[in-house]
CSV table of C-alpha atoms in Angstrom, one decimal:
chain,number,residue,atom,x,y,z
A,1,UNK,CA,-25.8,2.0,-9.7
A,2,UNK,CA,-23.7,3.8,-12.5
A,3,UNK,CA,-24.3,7.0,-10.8
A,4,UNK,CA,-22.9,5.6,-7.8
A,5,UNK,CA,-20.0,4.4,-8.8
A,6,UNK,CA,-19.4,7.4,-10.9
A,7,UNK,CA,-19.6,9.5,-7.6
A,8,UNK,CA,-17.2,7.1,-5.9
A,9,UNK,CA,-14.6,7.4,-8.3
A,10,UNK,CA,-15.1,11.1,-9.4
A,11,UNK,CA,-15.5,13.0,-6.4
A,12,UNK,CA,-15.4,10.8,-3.5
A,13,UNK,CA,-11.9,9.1,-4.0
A,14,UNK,CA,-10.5,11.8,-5.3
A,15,UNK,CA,-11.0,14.0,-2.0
A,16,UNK,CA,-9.8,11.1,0.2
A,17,UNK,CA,-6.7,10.6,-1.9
A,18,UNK,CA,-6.0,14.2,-1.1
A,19,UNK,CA,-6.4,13.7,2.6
A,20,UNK,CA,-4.4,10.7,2.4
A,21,UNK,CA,-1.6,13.3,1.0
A,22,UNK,CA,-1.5,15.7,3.5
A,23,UNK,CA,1.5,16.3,5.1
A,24,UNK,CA,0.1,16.0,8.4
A,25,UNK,CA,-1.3,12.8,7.7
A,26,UNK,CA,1.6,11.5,6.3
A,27,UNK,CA,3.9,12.6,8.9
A,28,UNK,CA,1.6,11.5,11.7
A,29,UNK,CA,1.5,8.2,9.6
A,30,UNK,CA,5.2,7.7,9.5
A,31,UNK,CA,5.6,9.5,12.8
A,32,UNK,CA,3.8,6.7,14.6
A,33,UNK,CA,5.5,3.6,12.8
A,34,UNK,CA,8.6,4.9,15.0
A,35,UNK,CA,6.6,3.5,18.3
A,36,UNK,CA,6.2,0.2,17.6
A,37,UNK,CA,9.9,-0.8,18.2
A,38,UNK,CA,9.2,0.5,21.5
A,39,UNK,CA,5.6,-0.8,22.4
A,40,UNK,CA,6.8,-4.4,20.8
A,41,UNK,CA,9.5,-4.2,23.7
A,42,UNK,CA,7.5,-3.0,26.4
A,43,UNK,CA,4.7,-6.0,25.2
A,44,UNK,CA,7.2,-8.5,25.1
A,45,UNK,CA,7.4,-8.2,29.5
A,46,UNK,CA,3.9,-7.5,29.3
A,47,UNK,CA,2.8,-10.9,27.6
A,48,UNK,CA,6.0,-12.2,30.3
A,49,UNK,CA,4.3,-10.6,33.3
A,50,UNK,CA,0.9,-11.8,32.4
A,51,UNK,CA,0.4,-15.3,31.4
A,52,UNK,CA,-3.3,-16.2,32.8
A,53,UNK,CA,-1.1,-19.0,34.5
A,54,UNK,CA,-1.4,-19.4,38.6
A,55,UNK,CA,1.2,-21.0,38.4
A,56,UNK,CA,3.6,-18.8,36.5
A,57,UNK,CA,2.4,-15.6,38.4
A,58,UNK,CA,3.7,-17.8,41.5
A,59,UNK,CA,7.2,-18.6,39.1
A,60,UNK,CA,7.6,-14.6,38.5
A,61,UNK,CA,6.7,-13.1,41.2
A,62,UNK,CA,10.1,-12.5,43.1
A,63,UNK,CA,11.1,-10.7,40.1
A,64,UNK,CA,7.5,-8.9,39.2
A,65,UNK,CA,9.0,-5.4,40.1
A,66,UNK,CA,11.8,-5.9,37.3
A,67,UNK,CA,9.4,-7.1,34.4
A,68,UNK,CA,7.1,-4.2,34.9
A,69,UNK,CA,10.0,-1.6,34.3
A,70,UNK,CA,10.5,-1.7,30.6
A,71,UNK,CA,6.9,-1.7,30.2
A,72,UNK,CA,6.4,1.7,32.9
A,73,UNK,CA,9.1,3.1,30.6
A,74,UNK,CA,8.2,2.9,27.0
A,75,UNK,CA,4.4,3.1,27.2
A,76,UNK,CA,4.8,5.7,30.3
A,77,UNK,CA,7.1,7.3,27.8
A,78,UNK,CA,4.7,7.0,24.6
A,79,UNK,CA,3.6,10.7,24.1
A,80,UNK,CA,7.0,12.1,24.3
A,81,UNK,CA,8.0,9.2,21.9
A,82,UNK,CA,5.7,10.5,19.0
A,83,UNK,CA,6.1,14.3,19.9
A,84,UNK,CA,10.3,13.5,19.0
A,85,UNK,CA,9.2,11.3,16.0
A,86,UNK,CA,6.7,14.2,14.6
A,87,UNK,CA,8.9,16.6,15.2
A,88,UNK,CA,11.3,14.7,13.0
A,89,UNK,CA,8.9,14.3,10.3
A,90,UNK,CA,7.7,17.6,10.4
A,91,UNK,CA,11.2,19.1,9.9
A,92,UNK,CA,11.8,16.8,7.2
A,93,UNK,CA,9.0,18.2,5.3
A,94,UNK,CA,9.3,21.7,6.4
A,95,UNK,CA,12.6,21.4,5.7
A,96,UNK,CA,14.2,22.4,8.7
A,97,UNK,CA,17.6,21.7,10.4
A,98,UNK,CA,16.2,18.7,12.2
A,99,UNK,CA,18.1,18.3,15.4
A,100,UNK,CA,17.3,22.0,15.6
A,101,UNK,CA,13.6,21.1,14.9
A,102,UNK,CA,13.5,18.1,17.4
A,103,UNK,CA,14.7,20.3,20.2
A,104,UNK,CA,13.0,23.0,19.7
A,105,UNK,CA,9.4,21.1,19.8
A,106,UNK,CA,10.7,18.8,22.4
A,107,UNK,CA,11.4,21.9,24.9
A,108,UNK,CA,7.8,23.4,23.4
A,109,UNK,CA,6.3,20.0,24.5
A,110,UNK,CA,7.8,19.7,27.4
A,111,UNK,CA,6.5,23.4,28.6
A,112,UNK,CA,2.8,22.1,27.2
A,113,UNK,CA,2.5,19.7,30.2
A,114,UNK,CA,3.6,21.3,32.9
A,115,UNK,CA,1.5,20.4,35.8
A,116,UNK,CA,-0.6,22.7,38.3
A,117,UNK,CA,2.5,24.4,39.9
A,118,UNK,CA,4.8,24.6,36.3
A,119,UNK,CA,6.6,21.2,37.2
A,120,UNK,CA,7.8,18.6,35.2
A,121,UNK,CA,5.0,15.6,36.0
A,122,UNK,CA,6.8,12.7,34.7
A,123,UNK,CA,3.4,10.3,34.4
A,124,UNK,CA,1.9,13.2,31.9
A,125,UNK,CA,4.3,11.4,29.1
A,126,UNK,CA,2.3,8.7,28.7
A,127,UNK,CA,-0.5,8.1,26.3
A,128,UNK,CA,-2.8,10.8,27.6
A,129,UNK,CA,-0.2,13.0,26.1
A,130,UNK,CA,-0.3,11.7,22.7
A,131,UNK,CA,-2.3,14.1,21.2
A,132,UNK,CA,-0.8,17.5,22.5
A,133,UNK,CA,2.3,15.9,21.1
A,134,UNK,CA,1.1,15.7,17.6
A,135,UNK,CA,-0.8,19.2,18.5
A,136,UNK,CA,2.7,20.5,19.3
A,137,UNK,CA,4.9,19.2,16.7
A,138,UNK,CA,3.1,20.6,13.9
A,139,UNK,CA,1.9,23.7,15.5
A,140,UNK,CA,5.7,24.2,16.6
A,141,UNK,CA,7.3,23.1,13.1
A,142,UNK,CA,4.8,25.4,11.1
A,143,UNK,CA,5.5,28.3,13.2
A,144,UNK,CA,9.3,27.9,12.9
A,145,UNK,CA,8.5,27.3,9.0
A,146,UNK,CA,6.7,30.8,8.5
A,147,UNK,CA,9.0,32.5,10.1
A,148,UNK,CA,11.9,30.9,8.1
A,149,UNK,CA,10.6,30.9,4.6
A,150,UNK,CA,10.2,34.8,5.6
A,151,UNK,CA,13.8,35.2,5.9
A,152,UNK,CA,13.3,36.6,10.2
A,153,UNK,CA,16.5,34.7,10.9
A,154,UNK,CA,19.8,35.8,12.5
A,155,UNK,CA,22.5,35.7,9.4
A,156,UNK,CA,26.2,34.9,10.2
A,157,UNK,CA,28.7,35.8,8.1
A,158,UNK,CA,31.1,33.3,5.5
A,159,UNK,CA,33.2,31.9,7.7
A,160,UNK,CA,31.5,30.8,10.3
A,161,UNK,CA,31.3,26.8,11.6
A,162,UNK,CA,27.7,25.5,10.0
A,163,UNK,CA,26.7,24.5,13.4
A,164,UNK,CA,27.0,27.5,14.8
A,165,UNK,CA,25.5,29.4,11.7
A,166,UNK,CA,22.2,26.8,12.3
A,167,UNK,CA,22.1,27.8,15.8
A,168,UNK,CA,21.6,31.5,15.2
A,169,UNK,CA,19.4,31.1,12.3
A,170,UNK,CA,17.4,28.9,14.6
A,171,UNK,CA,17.4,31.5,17.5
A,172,UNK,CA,14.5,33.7,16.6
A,173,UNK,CA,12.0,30.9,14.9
A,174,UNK,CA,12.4,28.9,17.8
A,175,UNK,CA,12.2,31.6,20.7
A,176,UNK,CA,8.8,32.4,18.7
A,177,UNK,CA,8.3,28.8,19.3
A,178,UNK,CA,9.2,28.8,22.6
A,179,UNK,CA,7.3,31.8,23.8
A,180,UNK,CA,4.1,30.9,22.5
A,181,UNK,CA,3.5,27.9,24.2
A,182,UNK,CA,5.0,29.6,27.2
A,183,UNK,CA,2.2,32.2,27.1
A,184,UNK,CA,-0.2,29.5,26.5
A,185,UNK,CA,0.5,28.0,29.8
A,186,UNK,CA,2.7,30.3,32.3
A,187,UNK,CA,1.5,33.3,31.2
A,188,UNK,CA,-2.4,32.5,30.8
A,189,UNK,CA,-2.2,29.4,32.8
A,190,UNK,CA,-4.1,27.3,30.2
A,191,UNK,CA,-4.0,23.5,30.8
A,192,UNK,CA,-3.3,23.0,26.9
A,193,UNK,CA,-3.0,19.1,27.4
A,194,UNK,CA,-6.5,19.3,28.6
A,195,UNK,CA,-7.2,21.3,26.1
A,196,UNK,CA,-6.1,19.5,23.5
A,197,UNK,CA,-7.4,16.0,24.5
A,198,UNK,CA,-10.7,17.5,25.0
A,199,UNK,CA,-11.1,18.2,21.5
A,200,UNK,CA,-10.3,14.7,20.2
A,201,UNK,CA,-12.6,13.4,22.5
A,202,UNK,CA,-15.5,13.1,19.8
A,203,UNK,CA,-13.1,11.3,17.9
A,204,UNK,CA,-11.6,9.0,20.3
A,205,UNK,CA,-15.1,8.3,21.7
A,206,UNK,CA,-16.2,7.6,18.4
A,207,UNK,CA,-13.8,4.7,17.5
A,208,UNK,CA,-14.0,3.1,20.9
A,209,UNK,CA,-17.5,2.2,20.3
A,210,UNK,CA,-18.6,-1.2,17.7
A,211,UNK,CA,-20.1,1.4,14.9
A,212,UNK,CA,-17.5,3.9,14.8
A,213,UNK,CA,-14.7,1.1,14.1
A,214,UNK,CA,-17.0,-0.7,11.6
A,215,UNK,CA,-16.9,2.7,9.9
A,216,UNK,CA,-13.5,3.2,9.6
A,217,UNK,CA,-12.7,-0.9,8.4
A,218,UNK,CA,-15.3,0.1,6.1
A,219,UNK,CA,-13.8,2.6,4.9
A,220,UNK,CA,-10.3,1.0,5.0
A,221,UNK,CA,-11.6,-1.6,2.7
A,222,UNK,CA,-13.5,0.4,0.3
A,223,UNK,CA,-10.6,2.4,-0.7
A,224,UNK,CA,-8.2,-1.1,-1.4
A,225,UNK,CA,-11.0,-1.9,-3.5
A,226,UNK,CA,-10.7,1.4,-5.8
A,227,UNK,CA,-7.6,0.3,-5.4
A,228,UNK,CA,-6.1,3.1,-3.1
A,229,UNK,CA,-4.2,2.1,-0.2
A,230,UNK,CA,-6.7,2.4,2.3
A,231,UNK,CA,-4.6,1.8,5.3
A,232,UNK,CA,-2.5,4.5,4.4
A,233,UNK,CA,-5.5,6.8,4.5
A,234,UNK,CA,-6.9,5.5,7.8
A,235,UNK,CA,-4.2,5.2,9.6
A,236,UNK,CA,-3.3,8.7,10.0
A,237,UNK,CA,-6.3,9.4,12.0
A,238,UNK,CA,-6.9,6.0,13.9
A,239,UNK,CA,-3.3,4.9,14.7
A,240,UNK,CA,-2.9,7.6,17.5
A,241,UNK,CA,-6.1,6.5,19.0
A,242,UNK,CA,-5.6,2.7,19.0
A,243,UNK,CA,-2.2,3.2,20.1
A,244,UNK,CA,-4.0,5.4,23.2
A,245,UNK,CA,-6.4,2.5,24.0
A,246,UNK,CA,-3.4,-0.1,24.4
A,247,UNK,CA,-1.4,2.4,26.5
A,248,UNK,CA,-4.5,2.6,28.5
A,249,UNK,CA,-5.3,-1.3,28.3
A,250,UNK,CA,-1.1,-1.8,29.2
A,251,UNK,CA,-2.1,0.3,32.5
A,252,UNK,CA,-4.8,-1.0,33.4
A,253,UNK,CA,-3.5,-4.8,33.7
A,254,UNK,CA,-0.8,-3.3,35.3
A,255,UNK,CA,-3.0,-2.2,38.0
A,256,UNK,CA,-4.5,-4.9,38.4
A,257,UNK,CA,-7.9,-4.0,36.9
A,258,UNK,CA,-10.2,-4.9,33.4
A,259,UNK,CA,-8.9,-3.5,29.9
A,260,UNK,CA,-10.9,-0.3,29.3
A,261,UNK,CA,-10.6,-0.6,25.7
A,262,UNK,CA,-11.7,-3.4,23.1
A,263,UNK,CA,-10.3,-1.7,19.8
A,264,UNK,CA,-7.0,-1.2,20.8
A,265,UNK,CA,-4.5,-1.1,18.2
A,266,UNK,CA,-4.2,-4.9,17.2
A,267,UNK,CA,-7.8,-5.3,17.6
A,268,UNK,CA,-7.9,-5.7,13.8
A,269,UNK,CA,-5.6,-8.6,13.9
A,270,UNK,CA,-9.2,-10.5,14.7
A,271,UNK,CA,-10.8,-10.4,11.1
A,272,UNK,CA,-9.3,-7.4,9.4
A,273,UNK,CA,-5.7,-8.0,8.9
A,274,UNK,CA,-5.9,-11.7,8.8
A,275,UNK,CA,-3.1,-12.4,6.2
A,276,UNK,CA,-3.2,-8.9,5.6
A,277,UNK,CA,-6.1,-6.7,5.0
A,278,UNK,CA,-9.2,-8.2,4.2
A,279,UNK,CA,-8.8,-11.5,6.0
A,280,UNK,CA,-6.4,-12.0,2.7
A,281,UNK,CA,-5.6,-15.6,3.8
A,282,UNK,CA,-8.9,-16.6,3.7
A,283,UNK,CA,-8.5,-16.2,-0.1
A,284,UNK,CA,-5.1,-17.5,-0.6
A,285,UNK,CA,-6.1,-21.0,1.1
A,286,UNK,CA,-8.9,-20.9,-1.1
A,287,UNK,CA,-6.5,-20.7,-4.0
A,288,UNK,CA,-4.9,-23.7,-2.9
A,289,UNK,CA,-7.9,-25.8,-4.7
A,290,UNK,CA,-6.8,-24.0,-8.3
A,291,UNK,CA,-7.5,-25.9,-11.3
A,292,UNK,CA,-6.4,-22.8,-13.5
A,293,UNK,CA,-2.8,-21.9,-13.9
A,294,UNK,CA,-3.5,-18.7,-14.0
A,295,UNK,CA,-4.5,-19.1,-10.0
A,296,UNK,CA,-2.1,-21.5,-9.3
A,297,UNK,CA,0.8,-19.7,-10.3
A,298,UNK,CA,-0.6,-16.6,-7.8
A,299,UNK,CA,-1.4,-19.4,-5.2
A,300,UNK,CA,2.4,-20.3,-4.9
A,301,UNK,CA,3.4,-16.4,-5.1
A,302,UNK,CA,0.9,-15.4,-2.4
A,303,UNK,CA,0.6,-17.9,-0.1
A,304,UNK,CA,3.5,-18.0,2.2
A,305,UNK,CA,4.0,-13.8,2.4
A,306,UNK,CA,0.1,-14.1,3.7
A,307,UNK,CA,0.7,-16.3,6.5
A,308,UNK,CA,2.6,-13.5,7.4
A,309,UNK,CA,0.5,-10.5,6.9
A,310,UNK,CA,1.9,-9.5,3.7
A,311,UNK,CA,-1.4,-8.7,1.1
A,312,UNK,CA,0.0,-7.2,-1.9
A,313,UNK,CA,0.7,-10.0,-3.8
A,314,UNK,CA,-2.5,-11.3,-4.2
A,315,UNK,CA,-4.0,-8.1,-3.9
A,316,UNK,CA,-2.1,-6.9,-7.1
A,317,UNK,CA,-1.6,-10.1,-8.3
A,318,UNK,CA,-5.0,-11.7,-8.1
A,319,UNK,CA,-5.8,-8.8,-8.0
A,320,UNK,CA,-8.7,-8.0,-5.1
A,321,UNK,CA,-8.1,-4.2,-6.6
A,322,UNK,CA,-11.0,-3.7,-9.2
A,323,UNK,CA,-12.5,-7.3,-9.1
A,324,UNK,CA,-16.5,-6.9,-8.4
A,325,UNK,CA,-16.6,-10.4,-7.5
A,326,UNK,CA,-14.6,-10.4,-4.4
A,327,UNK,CA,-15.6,-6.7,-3.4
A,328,UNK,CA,-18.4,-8.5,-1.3
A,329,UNK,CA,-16.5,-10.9,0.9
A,330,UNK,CA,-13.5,-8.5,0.8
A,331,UNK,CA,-15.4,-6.0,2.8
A,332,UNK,CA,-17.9,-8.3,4.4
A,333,UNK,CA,-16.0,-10.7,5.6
A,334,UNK,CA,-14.3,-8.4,8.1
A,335,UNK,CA,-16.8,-6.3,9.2
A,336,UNK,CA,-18.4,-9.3,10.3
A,337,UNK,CA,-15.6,-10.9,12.4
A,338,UNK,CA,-15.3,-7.4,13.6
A,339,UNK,CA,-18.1,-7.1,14.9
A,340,UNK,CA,-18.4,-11.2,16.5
A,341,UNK,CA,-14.8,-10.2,18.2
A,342,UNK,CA,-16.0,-6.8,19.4
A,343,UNK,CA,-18.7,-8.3,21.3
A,344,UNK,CA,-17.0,-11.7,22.3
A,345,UNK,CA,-14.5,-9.5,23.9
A,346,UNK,CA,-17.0,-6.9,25.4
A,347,UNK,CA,-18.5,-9.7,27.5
A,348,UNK,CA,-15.4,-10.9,28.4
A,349,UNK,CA,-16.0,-14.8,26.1
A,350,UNK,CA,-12.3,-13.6,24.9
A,351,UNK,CA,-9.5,-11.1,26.2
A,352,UNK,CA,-8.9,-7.6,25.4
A,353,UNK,CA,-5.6,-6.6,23.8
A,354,UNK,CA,-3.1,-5.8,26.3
A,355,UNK,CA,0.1,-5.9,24.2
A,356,UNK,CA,1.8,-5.4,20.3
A,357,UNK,CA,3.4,-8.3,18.5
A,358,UNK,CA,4.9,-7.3,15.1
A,359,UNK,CA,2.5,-7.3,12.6
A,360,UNK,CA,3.7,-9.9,10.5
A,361,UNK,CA,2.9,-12.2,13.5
A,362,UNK,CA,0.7,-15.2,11.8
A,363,UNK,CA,-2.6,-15.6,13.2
A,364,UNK,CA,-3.3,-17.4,16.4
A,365,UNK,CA,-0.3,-17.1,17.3
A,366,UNK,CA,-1.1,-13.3,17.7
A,367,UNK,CA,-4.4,-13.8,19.0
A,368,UNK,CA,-2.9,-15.8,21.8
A,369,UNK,CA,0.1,-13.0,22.4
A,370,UNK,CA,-1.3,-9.6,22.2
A,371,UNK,CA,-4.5,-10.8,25.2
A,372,UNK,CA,-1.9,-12.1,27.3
A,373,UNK,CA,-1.8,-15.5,26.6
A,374,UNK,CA,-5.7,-16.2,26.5
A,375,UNK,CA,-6.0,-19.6,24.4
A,376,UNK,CA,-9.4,-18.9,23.4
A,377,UNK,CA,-8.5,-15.4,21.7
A,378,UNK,CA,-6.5,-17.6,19.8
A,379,UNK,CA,-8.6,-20.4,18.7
A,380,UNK,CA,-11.5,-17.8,17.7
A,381,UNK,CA,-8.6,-16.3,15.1
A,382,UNK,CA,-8.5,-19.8,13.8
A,383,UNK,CA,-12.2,-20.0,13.7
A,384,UNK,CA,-12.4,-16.7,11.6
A,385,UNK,CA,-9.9,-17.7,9.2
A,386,UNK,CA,-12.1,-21.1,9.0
A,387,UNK,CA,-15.0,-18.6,8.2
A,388,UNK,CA,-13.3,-16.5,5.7
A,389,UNK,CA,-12.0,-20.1,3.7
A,390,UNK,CA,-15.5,-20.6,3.5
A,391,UNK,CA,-17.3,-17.2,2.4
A,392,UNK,CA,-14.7,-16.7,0.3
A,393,UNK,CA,-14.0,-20.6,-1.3
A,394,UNK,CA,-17.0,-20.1,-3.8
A,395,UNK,CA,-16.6,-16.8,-4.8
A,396,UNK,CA,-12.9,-18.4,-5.8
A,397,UNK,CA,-14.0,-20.9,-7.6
A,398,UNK,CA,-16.4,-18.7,-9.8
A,399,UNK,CA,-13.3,-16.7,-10.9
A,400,UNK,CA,-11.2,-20.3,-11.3
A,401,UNK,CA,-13.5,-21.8,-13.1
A,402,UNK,CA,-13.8,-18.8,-15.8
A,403,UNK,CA,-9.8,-18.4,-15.8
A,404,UNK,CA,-9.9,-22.5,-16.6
A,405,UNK,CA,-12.4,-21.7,-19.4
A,406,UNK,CA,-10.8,-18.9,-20.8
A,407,UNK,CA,-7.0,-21.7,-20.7
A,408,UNK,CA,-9.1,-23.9,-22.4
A,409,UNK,CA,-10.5,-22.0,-25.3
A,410,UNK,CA,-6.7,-20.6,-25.8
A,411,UNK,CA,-5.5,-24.1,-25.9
A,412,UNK,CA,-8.1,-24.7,-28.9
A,413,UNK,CA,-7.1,-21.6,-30.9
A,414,UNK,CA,-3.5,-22.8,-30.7
């Protein structure tokens, strides 16, 4: 067991703490925080437009046509959203004139997915463009970045307006930009979006299955219990993915047709991120029976920033972080509910996730918006939180009753 957990901490964590600090991941991380503005809009007409209600369909139908445009825009928009966002990032970090940067890759993109005949194919910007986006940006920022930190630019002399001086150093590094993907698809007529999303297939097949999302919550939960932010870690690599299944899920209802997807992006809001990661509110209403100050004092601190998603203080405060006693339930309450919700929602007992609510939505009330309005999505999040209470309500009362011990003994050597 000792070798074990020397592994863990020696080489194991330390190589995903290194991944975590890529600046890939970290710009695809903050990169995708950008959408959610825009997918939170385009659910809120989507939850609007599809209340499982005859007799709301019959309410809203004149004006169907008109709810359905702000969701056609901003998830039909989606990959061009988080090629502009990356592109930002990656200039950031690269350290590139940004609105130099963000055109350049946008016009790089743009060339990428150029249909059969080397036309613009609005519909190719939606989420089956997400991945040649982030494929772009990067590709297009580190080429513009080599060529820069190489000194291959066009110099203008003192004197000359700083915008114009950007736009000649810019002229060469980007027209390198520029003509490469250019090549790529006039020139050797490669379909690089095809390309591109054949190649994160594995992948995205991978984490649309019950095992491959088990894994990664795994995973997610391990690392908070080393104490590494393991969301931070994950969410690099799954976010774009999740955020694909909704987009897909979005269109789907929109066509009138079944969800394709189960683990969308806000599929974790159904065991995993119930008060925050690790079904955390399962723990601070468990605190809530406190005889210690000790747990009391973190009961009134952690309680009410749970209800709305928000971990860290009880995390840090309890702390979760380090404590062998609540490493079981922390990671097995959620792979459990997990796994109940995958399959409650892969026979259809439940609905799928067809839309985003900000994450600091409490539970049930999320369940019930991001399926469309399906009461019984809702009432199984307030059976999972009655589950958690419970799996977690005697490992709390181990700790509380050794913090009360420890009080007491204090109490007697003062």
């Amino acid at each position: 067991m000792e070798s074990i957990k020397l592994f863990f901490q020696q080489k194991f964590m330390p190589a995903l703490i290194k991944l975590g600090e890529l600046k890939y991941l970290i710009a695809l991380r903050d990169g995708m925080v950008v959408t959610v503005p825009f997918t939170i809009f385009g659910s809120i007409f989507m939850i609007i437009g599809n209340m499982p209600f005859q007799g709301w369909y019959d309410f809203i139908a004149p004006i169907s046509p008109y709810i359905q445009v702000p969701v056609n825009v901003t998830f039909g928009l989606l990959g061009f959203i988080v090629c502009l966002s990356l592109a930002y990032q990656m200039s950031k970090i690269n350290k590139i004139d940004i609105i130099t940067g963000v055109a350049i890759t946008s016009i790089c993109y743009i060339i990428a997915m150029l249909n059969k005949e080397f036309k613009i194919d609005p519909s190719a910007y939606g989420s089956g463009g997400i991945f040649t986006a982030i494929v772009v940006a990067i590709i297009t920022s580190e080429l513009m970045h080599f060529i820069i930190k190489r000194n291959i630019v066009i110099k203008m002399p003192d004197g000359v307006p700083p915008a114009v001086a950007t736009s000649f150093a810019a002229l060469i590094p980007g027209s390198a930009a520029l003509a490469l993907f250019w090549a790529l698809r006039v020139l050797l007529g490669l379909d690089i979006n095809q390309l591109i999303t054949s190649l994160f297939s594995p992948l995205v097949g991978g984490l649309s299955t019950c095992p491959g999302m088990l894994f990664m919550t795994f995973l997610t939960l391990l690392l908070w219990v080393f104490g590494i932010h393991g969301n931070n870690v994950v969410s690099g690599i799954a976010s774009p993915i999740y955020l694909t299944f909704l987009t897909a899920n979005i269109a789907a209802v929109s066509q009138g047709v079944t969800p394709p997807y189960i683990t969308a992006e806000g599929f974790l809001l159904f065991g995993m991120n119930i008060g925050g990661t690790g079904a955390i509110l399962g723990i601070a209403i468990s605190m809530l029976t406190a005889k210690s100050e000790r747990y009391k004092a973190v009961s009134k601190v952690g309680i009410i920033p749970s209800i709305f998603g928000i971990s860290e203080p009880i995390m840090f405060g309890f702390p979760i972080v380090l404590n062998p006693t609540l490493a079981i339930p922390f990671i097995a309450v959620p792979l459990v509910l997990q796994g109940i919700t995958y399959y409650l929602m892969k026979f259809n007992i439940i609905g799928r996730v067809i839309a985003q609510v900000p994450w600091t939505t409490p539970p049930v009330i999320s369940g019930f918006l991001i399926t469309g309005g399906d009461w019984r999505a809702a009432l199984w999040q307030l059976i999972e939180l009655i589950i958690a209470i419970l799996v977690y309500l005697p490992f709390f009362k181990v700790l509380d009753r050794s913090a009360l011990t420890e009080e007491k003994d204090l109490e007697e050597v003062k």
